[in-house]
PDB file of N, CA and C in Angstrom:
ATOM      1  N   GLY A 762       5.585 -10.830 -25.164  1.00  0.00           N
ATOM      2  CA  GLY A 762       5.331 -10.910 -26.557  1.00  0.00           C
ATOM      3  C   GLY A 762       4.743  -9.760 -27.138  1.00  0.00           C
ATOM      4  N   ARG A 763       4.132  -9.828 -28.168  1.00  0.00           N
ATOM      5  CA  ARG A 763       3.385  -8.786 -28.804  1.00  0.00           C
ATOM      6  C   ARG A 763       2.399  -8.056 -27.957  1.00  0.00           C
ATOM      7  N   ALA A 764       1.583  -8.778 -27.325  1.00  0.00           N
ATOM      8  CA  ALA A 764       0.554  -8.386 -26.424  1.00  0.00           C
ATOM      9  C   ALA A 764       1.050  -7.529 -25.282  1.00  0.00           C
ATOM     10  N   ASP A 765       2.202  -7.903 -24.673  1.00  0.00           N
ATOM     11  CA  ASP A 765       2.912  -7.391 -23.577  1.00  0.00           C
ATOM     12  C   ASP A 765       3.318  -5.907 -24.144  1.00  0.00           C
ATOM     13  N   ALA A 766       3.835  -5.898 -25.302  1.00  0.00           N
ATOM     14  CA  ALA A 766       4.379  -4.727 -25.953  1.00  0.00           C
ATOM     15  C   ALA A 766       3.268  -3.682 -26.113  1.00  0.00           C
ATOM     16  N   ASP A 767       2.067  -4.349 -26.569  1.00  0.00           N
ATOM     17  CA  ASP A 767       0.966  -3.347 -26.692  1.00  0.00           C
ATOM     18  C   ASP A 767       0.477  -2.793 -25.325  1.00  0.00           C
ATOM     19  N   LEU A 768       0.582  -3.611 -24.291  1.00  0.00           N
ATOM     20  CA  LEU A 768       0.128  -3.116 -22.921  1.00  0.00           C
ATOM     21  C   LEU A 768       1.048  -2.009 -22.438  1.00  0.00           C
ATOM     22  N   ARG A 769       2.316  -2.144 -22.761  1.00  0.00           N
ATOM     23  CA  ARG A 769       3.471  -1.391 -22.449  1.00  0.00           C
ATOM     24  C   ARG A 769       3.210  -0.094 -23.254  1.00  0.00           C
ATOM     25  N   GLY A 770       2.699  -0.114 -24.427  1.00  0.00           N
ATOM     26  CA  GLY A 770       2.596   1.079 -25.173  1.00  0.00           C
ATOM     27  C   GLY A 770       1.323   1.882 -24.778  1.00  0.00           C
ATOM     28  N   GLN A 771       0.346   1.128 -24.306  1.00  0.00           N
ATOM     29  CA  GLN A 771      -0.824   1.930 -23.736  1.00  0.00           C
ATOM     30  C   GLN A 771      -0.355   2.668 -22.430  1.00  0.00           C
ATOM     31  N   LEU A 772       0.523   1.974 -21.593  1.00  0.00           N
ATOM     32  CA  LEU A 772       1.033   2.620 -20.403  1.00  0.00           C
ATOM     33  C   LEU A 772       1.700   4.057 -20.851  1.00  0.00           C
ATOM     34  N   LEU A 773       2.592   3.871 -21.765  1.00  0.00           N
ATOM     35  CA  LEU A 773       3.374   5.126 -22.454  1.00  0.00           C
ATOM     36  C   LEU A 773       2.342   6.046 -22.811  1.00  0.00           C
ATOM     37  N   SER A 774       1.449   5.702 -23.526  1.00  0.00           N
ATOM     38  CA  SER A 774       0.495   6.688 -24.253  1.00  0.00           C
ATOM     39  C   SER A 774      -0.261   7.433 -23.044  1.00  0.00           C
ATOM     40  N   LEU A 775      -0.467   6.898 -21.841  1.00  0.00           N
ATOM     41  CA  LEU A 775      -1.032   7.622 -20.712  1.00  0.00           C
ATOM     42  C   LEU A 775      -0.048   8.346 -19.985  1.00  0.00           C
ATOM     43  N   GLY A 776       1.277   8.185 -20.349  1.00  0.00           N
ATOM     44  CA  GLY A 776       2.209   9.028 -19.654  1.00  0.00           C
ATOM     45  C   GLY A 776       3.025   8.301 -18.547  1.00  0.00           C
ATOM     46  N   PHE A 777       2.642   7.133 -18.341  1.00  0.00           N
ATOM     47  CA  PHE A 777       3.363   6.265 -17.324  1.00  0.00           C
ATOM     48  C   PHE A 777       4.466   5.356 -17.852  1.00  0.00           C
ATOM     49  N   ALA A 778       5.351   5.229 -17.069  1.00  0.00           N
ATOM     50  CA  ALA A 778       6.547   4.354 -17.356  1.00  0.00           C
ATOM     51  C   ALA A 778       6.074   2.823 -17.163  1.00  0.00           C
ATOM     52  N   PRO A 779       6.422   2.043 -18.204  1.00  0.00           N
ATOM     53  CA  PRO A 779       6.064   0.624 -17.981  1.00  0.00           C
ATOM     54  C   PRO A 779       7.034  -0.038 -17.071  1.00  0.00           C
ATOM     55  N   PRO A 780       6.637  -1.394 -16.526  1.00  0.00           N
ATOM     56  CA  PRO A 780       7.629  -1.963 -15.795  1.00  0.00           C
ATOM     57  C   PRO A 780       8.847  -2.531 -16.572  1.00  0.00           C
ATOM     58  N   ALA A 781       9.812  -3.017 -15.880  1.00  0.00           N
ATOM     59  CA  ALA A 781      11.086  -3.263 -16.734  1.00  0.00           C
ATOM     60  C   ALA A 781      10.616  -4.577 -17.595  1.00  0.00           C
ATOM     61  N   CYS A 782      11.441  -4.547 -18.831  1.00  0.00           N
ATOM     62  CA  CYS A 782      11.314  -5.552 -19.628  1.00  0.00           C
ATOM     63  C   CYS A 782      11.438  -6.908 -19.096  1.00  0.00           C
ATOM     64  N   GLY A 783      10.580  -7.920 -19.427  1.00  0.00           N
ATOM     65  CA  GLY A 783      10.385  -9.099 -18.903  1.00  0.00           C
ATOM     66  C   GLY A 783       9.708  -9.270 -17.762  1.00  0.00           C
ATOM     67  N   ALA A 784       9.092  -8.253 -17.304  1.00  0.00           N
ATOM     68  CA  ALA A 784       8.135  -8.061 -16.076  1.00  0.00           C
ATOM     69  C   ALA A 784       6.937  -9.027 -16.313  1.00  0.00           C
ATOM     70  N   PRO A 785       6.545  -9.698 -15.476  1.00  0.00           N
ATOM     71  CA  PRO A 785       5.244 -10.605 -15.712  1.00  0.00           C
ATOM     72  C   PRO A 785       4.176  -9.626 -16.087  1.00  0.00           C
ATOM     73  N   ARG A 786       3.287 -10.498 -16.925  1.00  0.00           N
ATOM     74  CA  ARG A 786       2.169  -9.808 -17.621  1.00  0.00           C
ATOM     75  C   ARG A 786       1.315  -9.178 -16.620  1.00  0.00           C
ATOM     76  N   ALA A 787       1.076  -9.914 -15.497  1.00  0.00           N
ATOM     77  CA  ALA A 787       0.298  -9.528 -14.299  1.00  0.00           C
ATOM     78  C   ALA A 787       0.626  -8.107 -13.862  1.00  0.00           C
ATOM     79  N   GLU A 788       1.993  -7.831 -13.800  1.00  0.00           N
ATOM     80  CA  GLU A 788       2.544  -6.583 -13.338  1.00  0.00           C
ATOM     81  C   GLU A 788       2.114  -5.435 -14.268  1.00  0.00           C
ATOM     82  N   ILE A 789       2.283  -5.843 -15.512  1.00  0.00           N
ATOM     83  CA  ILE A 789       1.997  -4.709 -16.526  1.00  0.00           C
ATOM     84  C   ILE A 789       0.556  -4.442 -16.452  1.00  0.00           C
ATOM     85  N   LEU A 790      -0.323  -5.358 -16.516  1.00  0.00           N
ATOM     86  CA  LEU A 790      -1.694  -5.246 -16.327  1.00  0.00           C
ATOM     87  C   LEU A 790      -2.069  -4.478 -15.152  1.00  0.00           C
ATOM     88  N   ALA A 791      -1.419  -4.738 -14.010  1.00  0.00           N
ATOM     89  CA  ALA A 791      -1.857  -4.025 -12.710  1.00  0.00           C
ATOM     90  C   ALA A 791      -1.567  -2.522 -12.811  1.00  0.00           C
ATOM     91  N   GLN A 792      -0.343  -2.232 -13.555  1.00  0.00           N
ATOM     92  CA  GLN A 792       0.031  -0.767 -13.703  1.00  0.00           C
ATOM     93  C   GLN A 792      -0.986  -0.081 -14.622  1.00  0.00           C
ATOM     94  N   LEU A 793      -1.209  -0.854 -15.664  1.00  0.00           N
ATOM     95  CA  LEU A 793      -2.072  -0.287 -16.734  1.00  0.00           C
ATOM     96  C   LEU A 793      -3.524   0.201 -16.054  1.00  0.00           C
ATOM     97  N   ARG A 794      -4.139  -0.894 -15.380  1.00  0.00           N
ATOM     98  CA  ARG A 794      -5.215  -0.821 -14.695  1.00  0.00           C
ATOM     99  C   ARG A 794      -5.163   0.383 -13.841  1.00  0.00           C
ATOM    100  N   GLN A 795      -4.247   0.453 -12.907  1.00  0.00           N
ATOM    101  CA  GLN A 795      -4.005   1.631 -12.160  1.00  0.00           C
ATOM    102  C   GLN A 795      -4.064   3.041 -12.738  1.00  0.00           C
ATOM    103  N   ALA A 796      -3.384   3.009 -14.002  1.00  0.00           N
ATOM    104  CA  ALA A 796      -3.259   4.375 -14.744  1.00  0.00           C
ATOM    105  C   ALA A 796      -4.545   4.697 -15.259  1.00  0.00           C
ATOM    106  N   LEU A 797      -5.284   3.686 -15.768  1.00  0.00           N
ATOM    107  CA  LEU A 797      -6.660   3.930 -16.442  1.00  0.00           C
ATOM    108  C   LEU A 797      -7.562   4.434 -15.314  1.00  0.00           C
ATOM    109  N   ILE A 798      -7.532   3.782 -14.162  1.00  0.00           N
ATOM    110  CA  ILE A 798      -8.403   4.220 -12.883  1.00  0.00           C
ATOM    111  C   ILE A 798      -8.147   5.549 -12.530  1.00  0.00           C
ATOM    112  N   TRP A 799      -6.801   5.964 -12.511  1.00  0.00           N
ATOM    113  CA  TRP A 799      -6.372   7.390 -12.164  1.00  0.00           C
ATOM    114  C   TRP A 799      -6.984   8.343 -13.166  1.00  0.00           C
ATOM    115  N   ASN A 800      -6.868   7.914 -14.498  1.00  0.00           N
ATOM    116  CA  ASN A 800      -7.249   8.732 -15.520  1.00  0.00           C
ATOM    117  C   ASN A 800      -8.771   9.295 -15.448  1.00  0.00           C
ATOM    118  N   GLN A 801      -9.566   8.300 -14.788  1.00  0.00           N
ATOM    119  CA  GLN A 801     -11.008   8.656 -14.688  1.00  0.00           C
ATOM    120  C   GLN A 801     -11.431   9.067 -13.258  1.00  0.00           C
ATOM    121  N   ALA A 802     -10.441   8.928 -12.396  1.00  0.00           N
ATOM    122  CA  ALA A 802     -10.699   9.309 -10.913  1.00  0.00           C
ATOM    123  C   ALA A 802     -11.058  10.700 -10.527  1.00  0.00           C
ATOM    124  N   PRO A 803     -11.885  10.957  -9.621  1.00  0.00           N
ATOM    125  CA  PRO A 803     -12.200  12.335  -9.214  1.00  0.00           C
ATOM    126  C   PRO A 803     -10.996  12.904  -8.402  1.00  0.00           C
ATOM    127  N   LEU A 804     -10.866  14.124  -8.368  1.00  0.00           N
ATOM    128  CA  LEU A 804      -9.862  14.944  -7.729  1.00  0.00           C
ATOM    129  C   LEU A 804      -9.530  14.252  -6.200  1.00  0.00           C
ATOM    130  N   ALA A 805     -10.401  14.051  -5.462  1.00  0.00           N
ATOM    131  CA  ALA A 805     -10.135  13.529  -4.087  1.00  0.00           C
ATOM    132  C   ALA A 805      -9.457  12.235  -4.222  1.00  0.00           C
ATOM    133  N   ALA A 806      -9.739  11.340  -5.087  1.00  0.00           N
ATOM    134  CA  ALA A 806      -9.005  10.137  -5.186  1.00  0.00           C
ATOM    135  C   ALA A 806      -7.515  10.169  -5.621  1.00  0.00           C
ATOM    136  N   LEU A 807      -7.361  11.181  -6.447  1.00  0.00           N
ATOM    137  CA  LEU A 807      -6.041  11.535  -6.932  1.00  0.00           C
ATOM    138  C   LEU A 807      -5.166  12.200  -5.900  1.00  0.00           C
ATOM    139  N   GLN A 808      -5.805  13.032  -5.138  1.00  0.00           N
ATOM    140  CA  GLN A 808      -5.160  13.611  -3.945  1.00  0.00           C
ATOM    141  C   GLN A 808      -4.620  12.649  -3.044  1.00  0.00           C
ATOM    142  N   GLN A 809      -5.455  11.604  -2.695  1.00  0.00           N
ATOM    143  CA  GLN A 809      -5.144  10.564  -1.849  1.00  0.00           C
ATOM    144  C   GLN A 809      -4.184   9.649  -2.335  1.00  0.00           C
ATOM    145  N   ALA A 810      -4.179   9.375  -3.689  1.00  0.00           N
ATOM    146  CA  ALA A 810      -3.147   8.454  -4.270  1.00  0.00           C
ATOM    147  C   ALA A 810      -1.812   9.238  -4.114  1.00  0.00           C
ATOM    148  N   CYS A 811      -1.704  10.520  -4.379  1.00  0.00           N
ATOM    149  CA  CYS A 811      -0.400  11.241  -4.210  1.00  0.00           C
ATOM    150  C   CYS A 811       0.056  11.112  -2.717  1.00  0.00           C
ATOM    151  N   ARG A 812      -0.881  11.324  -1.728  1.00  0.00           N
ATOM    152  CA  ARG A 812      -0.459  11.444  -0.270  1.00  0.00           C
ATOM    153  C   ARG A 812       0.088   9.959   0.035  1.00  0.00           C
ATOM    154  N   GLU A 813      -0.594   8.778  -0.293  1.00  0.00           N
ATOM    155  CA  GLU A 813      -0.157   7.635  -0.019  1.00  0.00           C
ATOM    156  C   GLU A 813       1.238   7.457  -0.625  1.00  0.00           C
ATOM    157  N   ARG A 814       1.513   8.017  -1.664  1.00  0.00           N
ATOM    158  CA  ARG A 814       2.805   7.813  -2.309  1.00  0.00           C
ATOM    159  C   ARG A 814       3.918   8.989  -1.801  1.00  0.00           C
ATOM    160  N   ALA A 815       3.634   9.655  -0.866  1.00  0.00           N
ATOM    161  CA  ALA A 815       4.336  10.881  -0.314  1.00  0.00           C
ATOM    162  C   ALA A 815       4.758  11.853  -1.352  1.00  0.00           C
ATOM    163  N   LEU A 816       3.883  12.029  -2.479  1.00  0.00           N
ATOM    164  CA  LEU A 816       4.020  13.196  -3.294  1.00  0.00           C
ATOM    165  C   LEU A 816       3.502  14.483  -2.816  1.00  0.00           C
ATOM    166  N   GLN A 817       4.248  15.531  -2.958  1.00  0.00           N
ATOM    167  CA  GLN A 817       3.715  16.714  -2.498  1.00  0.00           C
ATOM    168  C   GLN A 817       2.691  17.352  -3.449  1.00  0.00           C
ATOM    169  N   CYS A 818       1.446  17.429  -2.839  1.00  0.00           N
ATOM    170  CA  CYS A 818       0.313  17.947  -3.618  1.00  0.00           C
ATOM    171  C   CYS A 818      -0.517  18.996  -2.699  1.00  0.00           C
ATOM    172  N   ARG A 819      -0.995  19.923  -3.304  1.00  0.00           N
ATOM    173  CA  ARG A 819      -1.841  20.990  -2.599  1.00  0.00           C
ATOM    174  C   ARG A 819      -3.363  20.805  -3.006  1.00  0.00           C
ATOM    175  N   ALA A 820      -4.107  21.184  -2.063  1.00  0.00           N
ATOM    176  CA  ALA A 820      -5.532  21.117  -2.268  1.00  0.00           C
ATOM    177  C   ALA A 820      -6.113  21.865  -3.618  1.00  0.00           C
ATOM    178  N   SER A 821      -5.331  22.922  -3.898  1.00  0.00           N
ATOM    179  CA  SER A 821      -5.698  23.721  -4.991  1.00  0.00           C
ATOM    180  C   SER A 821      -5.166  23.314  -6.450  1.00  0.00           C
ATOM    181  N   GLN A 822      -4.477  22.026  -6.358  1.00  0.00           N
ATOM    182  CA  GLN A 822      -3.851  21.496  -7.748  1.00  0.00           C
ATOM    183  C   GLN A 822      -4.992  20.895  -8.552  1.00  0.00           C
ATOM    184  N   ALA A 823      -4.819  21.095  -9.866  1.00  0.00           N
ATOM    185  CA  ALA A 823      -5.865  20.528 -10.920  1.00  0.00           C
ATOM    186  C   ALA A 823      -5.635  19.013 -10.910  1.00  0.00           C
ATOM    187  N   ARG A 824      -6.522  18.391 -11.557  1.00  0.00           N
ATOM    188  CA  ARG A 824      -6.422  16.893 -11.874  1.00  0.00           C
ATOM    189  C   ARG A 824      -5.360  16.530 -12.734  1.00  0.00           C
ATOM    190  N   SER A 825      -5.134  17.364 -13.716  1.00  0.00           N
ATOM    191  CA  SER A 825      -4.022  17.263 -14.618  1.00  0.00           C
ATOM    192  C   SER A 825      -2.705  17.201 -14.051  1.00  0.00           C
ATOM    193  N   ASP A 826      -2.603  18.155 -12.832  1.00  0.00           N
ATOM    194  CA  ASP A 826      -1.335  18.284 -12.268  1.00  0.00           C
ATOM    195  C   ASP A 826      -1.109  17.032 -11.455  1.00  0.00           C
ATOM    196  N   LEU A 827      -2.069  16.527 -10.751  1.00  0.00           N
ATOM    197  CA  LEU A 827      -1.999  15.400  -9.916  1.00  0.00           C
ATOM    198  C   LEU A 827      -1.709  14.116 -10.784  1.00  0.00           C
ATOM    199  N   LEU A 828      -2.422  14.065 -11.961  1.00  0.00           N
ATOM    200  CA  LEU A 828      -2.064  12.862 -12.912  1.00  0.00           C
ATOM    201  C   LEU A 828      -0.606  12.906 -13.266  1.00  0.00           C
ATOM    202  N   GLN A 829      -0.144  14.093 -13.552  1.00  0.00           N
ATOM    203  CA  GLN A 829       1.211  14.304 -14.014  1.00  0.00           C
ATOM    204  C   GLN A 829       2.256  13.909 -12.894  1.00  0.00           C
ATOM    205  N   LEU A 830       1.892  14.387 -11.606  1.00  0.00           N
ATOM    206  CA  LEU A 830       2.697  13.865 -10.426  1.00  0.00           C
ATOM    207  C   LEU A 830       2.749  12.285 -10.206  1.00  0.00           C
ATOM    208  N   LEU A 831       1.637  11.640 -10.540  1.00  0.00           N
ATOM    209  CA  LEU A 831       1.610  10.204 -10.239  1.00  0.00           C
ATOM    210  C   LEU A 831       2.395   9.545 -11.531  1.00  0.00           C
ATOM    211  N   ALA A 832       2.257  10.167 -12.609  1.00  0.00           N
ATOM    212  CA  ALA A 832       2.910   9.690 -13.835  1.00  0.00           C
ATOM    213  C   ALA A 832       4.437   9.754 -13.681  1.00  0.00           C
ATOM    214  N   ARG A 833       4.865  10.953 -13.251  1.00  0.00           N
ATOM    215  CA  ARG A 833       6.247  11.258 -13.074  1.00  0.00           C
ATOM    216  C   ARG A 833       6.799  10.227 -11.960  1.00  0.00           C
ATOM    217  N   ALA A 834       6.102   9.931 -11.021  1.00  0.00           N
ATOM    218  CA  ALA A 834       6.623   8.918  -9.900  1.00  0.00           C
ATOM    219  C   ALA A 834       6.840   7.559 -10.458  1.00  0.00           C
ATOM    220  N   SER A 835       6.037   7.150 -11.481  1.00  0.00           N
ATOM    221  CA  SER A 835       6.317   5.900 -12.192  1.00  0.00           C
ATOM    222  C   SER A 835       7.699   5.925 -12.885  1.00  0.00           C
ATOM    223  N   TRP A 836       8.073   7.172 -13.289  1.00  0.00           N
ATOM    224  CA  TRP A 836       9.300   7.172 -14.079  1.00  0.00           C
ATOM    225  C   TRP A 836      10.459   7.109 -13.084  1.00  0.00           C
ATOM    226  N   GLU A 837      10.069   7.922 -12.002  1.00  0.00           N
ATOM    227  CA  GLU A 837      11.229   7.996 -10.940  1.00  0.00           C
ATOM    228  C   GLU A 837      11.413   6.669 -10.296  1.00  0.00           C
ATOM    229  N   ALA A 838      10.388   5.711 -10.328  1.00  0.00           N
ATOM    230  CA  ALA A 838      10.471   4.568  -9.667  1.00  0.00           C
ATOM    231  C   ALA A 838      11.411   3.568 -10.513  1.00  0.00           C
ATOM    232  N   ARG A 839      11.353   3.798 -11.832  1.00  0.00           N
ATOM    233  CA  ARG A 839      12.294   3.132 -12.765  1.00  0.00           C
ATOM    234  C   ARG A 839      13.719   3.749 -12.787  1.00  0.00           C
ATOM    235  N   GLY A 840      13.822   4.746 -12.028  1.00  0.00           N
ATOM    236  CA  GLY A 840      15.282   5.360 -12.105  1.00  0.00           C
ATOM    237  C   GLY A 840      15.505   6.523 -13.087  1.00  0.00           C
ATOM    238  N   ILE A 841      14.354   6.866 -13.693  1.00  0.00           N
ATOM    239  CA  ILE A 841      14.421   8.067 -14.602  1.00  0.00           C
ATOM    240  C   ILE A 841      13.984   9.204 -14.010  1.00  0.00           C
ATOM    241  N   PRO A 842      14.901  10.243 -13.904  1.00  0.00           N
ATOM    242  CA  PRO A 842      14.564  11.491 -13.160  1.00  0.00           C
ATOM    243  C   PRO A 842      13.636  12.381 -14.059  1.00  0.00           C
ATOM    244  N   ALA A 843      12.422  11.913 -14.379  1.00  0.00           N
ATOM    245  CA  ALA A 843      11.321  12.570 -15.259  1.00  0.00           C
ATOM    246  C   ALA A 843      11.282  14.120 -15.128  1.00  0.00           C
ATOM    247  N   SER A 844      11.291  14.595 -13.659  1.00  0.00           N
ATOM    248  CA  SER A 844      11.194  15.929 -13.573  1.00  0.00           C
ATOM    249  C   SER A 844      12.338  16.828 -13.901  1.00  0.00           C
ATOM    250  N   ARG A 845      13.551  16.082 -14.296  1.00  0.00           N
ATOM    251  CA  ARG A 845      14.749  16.834 -14.656  1.00  0.00           C
ATOM    252  C   ARG A 845      14.907  16.908 -16.090  1.00  0.00           C
ATOM    253  N   LEU A 846      14.185  15.946 -16.891  1.00  0.00           N
ATOM    254  CA  LEU A 846      14.406  15.824 -18.337  1.00  0.00           C
ATOM    255  C   LEU A 846      13.552  16.645 -19.061  1.00  0.00           C
ATOM    256  N   LEU A 847      13.821  17.047 -20.180  1.00  0.00           N
ATOM    257  CA  LEU A 847      13.081  17.980 -21.037  1.00  0.00           C
ATOM    258  C   LEU A 847      11.553  17.596 -21.160  1.00  0.00           C
ATOM    259  N   ASN A 848      11.292  16.293 -21.452  1.00  0.00           N
ATOM    260  CA  ASN A 848       9.787  15.851 -21.800  1.00  0.00           C
ATOM    261  C   ASN A 848       9.747  14.359 -21.662  1.00  0.00           C
ATOM    262  N   GLN A 849       8.548  13.945 -21.787  1.00  0.00           N
ATOM    263  CA  GLN A 849       8.224  12.523 -21.733  1.00  0.00           C
ATOM    264  C   GLN A 849       9.041  11.779 -22.762  1.00  0.00           C
ATOM    265  N   ARG A 850       9.291  12.440 -23.971  1.00  0.00           N
ATOM    266  CA  ARG A 850       9.950  11.603 -25.081  1.00  0.00           C
ATOM    267  C   ARG A 850      11.481  11.333 -24.549  1.00  0.00           C
ATOM    268  N   ALA A 851      12.052  12.307 -23.936  1.00  0.00           N
ATOM    269  CA  ALA A 851      13.390  12.233 -23.351  1.00  0.00           C
ATOM    270  C   ALA A 851      13.430  10.988 -22.362  1.00  0.00           C
ATOM    271  N   ALA A 852      12.473  11.093 -21.478  1.00  0.00           N
ATOM    272  CA  ALA A 852      12.165  10.046 -20.489  1.00  0.00           C
ATOM    273  C   ALA A 852      12.130   8.642 -21.073  1.00  0.00           C
ATOM    274  N   GLN A 853      11.277   8.535 -22.070  1.00  0.00           N
ATOM    275  CA  GLN A 853      11.015   7.336 -22.769  1.00  0.00           C
ATOM    276  C   GLN A 853      12.274   6.761 -23.383  1.00  0.00           C
ATOM    277  N   GLU A 854      13.016   7.645 -24.020  1.00  0.00           N
ATOM    278  CA  GLU A 854      14.331   7.170 -24.745  1.00  0.00           C
ATOM    279  C   GLU A 854      15.212   6.743 -23.702  1.00  0.00           C
ATOM    280  N   ALA A 855      15.385   7.396 -22.546  1.00  0.00           N
ATOM    281  CA  ALA A 855      16.243   6.898 -21.484  1.00  0.00           C
ATOM    282  C   ALA A 855      15.850   5.594 -21.022  1.00  0.00           C
ATOM    283  N   LEU A 856      14.549   5.431 -20.704  1.00  0.00           N
ATOM    284  CA  LEU A 856      13.999   4.148 -20.266  1.00  0.00           C
ATOM    285  C   LEU A 856      14.337   2.936 -21.319  1.00  0.00           C
ATOM    286  N   GLU A 857      14.121   3.277 -22.660  1.00  0.00           N
ATOM    287  CA  GLU A 857      14.412   2.261 -23.635  1.00  0.00           C
ATOM    288  C   GLU A 857      15.972   1.747 -23.651  1.00  0.00           C
ATOM    289  N   ARG A 858      16.840   2.834 -23.396  1.00  0.00           N
ATOM    290  CA  ARG A 858      18.255   2.434 -23.235  1.00  0.00           C
ATOM    291  C   ARG A 858      18.553   1.621 -22.022  1.00  0.00           C
ATOM    292  N   ILE A 859      17.870   1.885 -20.996  1.00  0.00           N
ATOM    293  CA  ILE A 859      18.172   1.241 -19.725  1.00  0.00           C
ATOM    294  C   ILE A 859      17.632  -0.401 -19.908  1.00  0.00           C
ATOM    295  N   ASP A 860      16.256  -0.416 -20.395  1.00  0.00           N
ATOM    296  CA  ASP A 860      15.704  -1.754 -20.787  1.00  0.00           C
ATOM    297  C   ASP A 860      16.705  -2.562 -21.712  1.00  0.00           C
ATOM    298  N   ALA A 861      17.273  -1.857 -22.689  1.00  0.00           N
ATOM    299  CA  ALA A 861      18.177  -2.603 -23.672  1.00  0.00           C
ATOM    300  C   ALA A 861      19.346  -3.027 -22.853  1.00  0.00           C
ATOM    301  N   LEU A 862      19.922  -2.367 -21.886  1.00  0.00           N
ATOM    302  CA  LEU A 862      21.116  -2.713 -21.236  1.00  0.00           C
ATOM    303  C   LEU A 862      20.682  -3.890 -20.297  1.00  0.00           C
ATOM    304  N   GLU A 863      19.594  -3.879 -19.595  1.00  0.00           N
ATOM    305  CA  GLU A 863      19.156  -4.799 -18.811  1.00  0.00           C
ATOM    306  C   GLU A 863      18.989  -6.140 -19.345  1.00  0.00           C
ATOM    307  N   VAL A 864      18.316  -6.028 -20.627  1.00  0.00           N
ATOM    308  CA  VAL A 864      18.161  -7.453 -21.345  1.00  0.00           C
ATOM    309  C   VAL A 864      19.411  -7.867 -21.934  1.00  0.00           C
ATOM    310  N   SER A 865      20.465  -7.091 -22.388  1.00  0.00           N
ATOM    311  CA  SER A 865      21.669  -7.568 -22.802  1.00  0.00           C
ATOM    312  C   SER A 865      22.651  -7.914 -21.748  1.00  0.00           C
ATOM    313  N   GLY A 866      22.473  -7.436 -20.392  1.00  0.00           N
ATOM    314  CA  GLY A 866      23.357  -7.717 -19.261  1.00  0.00           C
ATOM    315  C   GLY A 866      23.064  -8.924 -18.644  1.00  0.00           C
TER     316      GLY A 866
END
């Protein structure tokens, strides 16, 4: 419903891909909670989150770079090759098309 759309919008505004359309609200909330935590997390916690997800990170990387790695991984998990697209808007448009196909199919 509308509340779920708002939660999905918050994830997008943080740079993270929302779960598939029709995903349970608990899943959307869990992803949003994680994104909000990462947004406030210290560098060491972000480095650990990247390592846990087998994302290539270096000790010298800035917080913003690590956040971007984690966000990009959320898009890749949805099948959107975010690192190969021009920008987040392009990734978001691709995801919207995929969601529309999943809903109609």
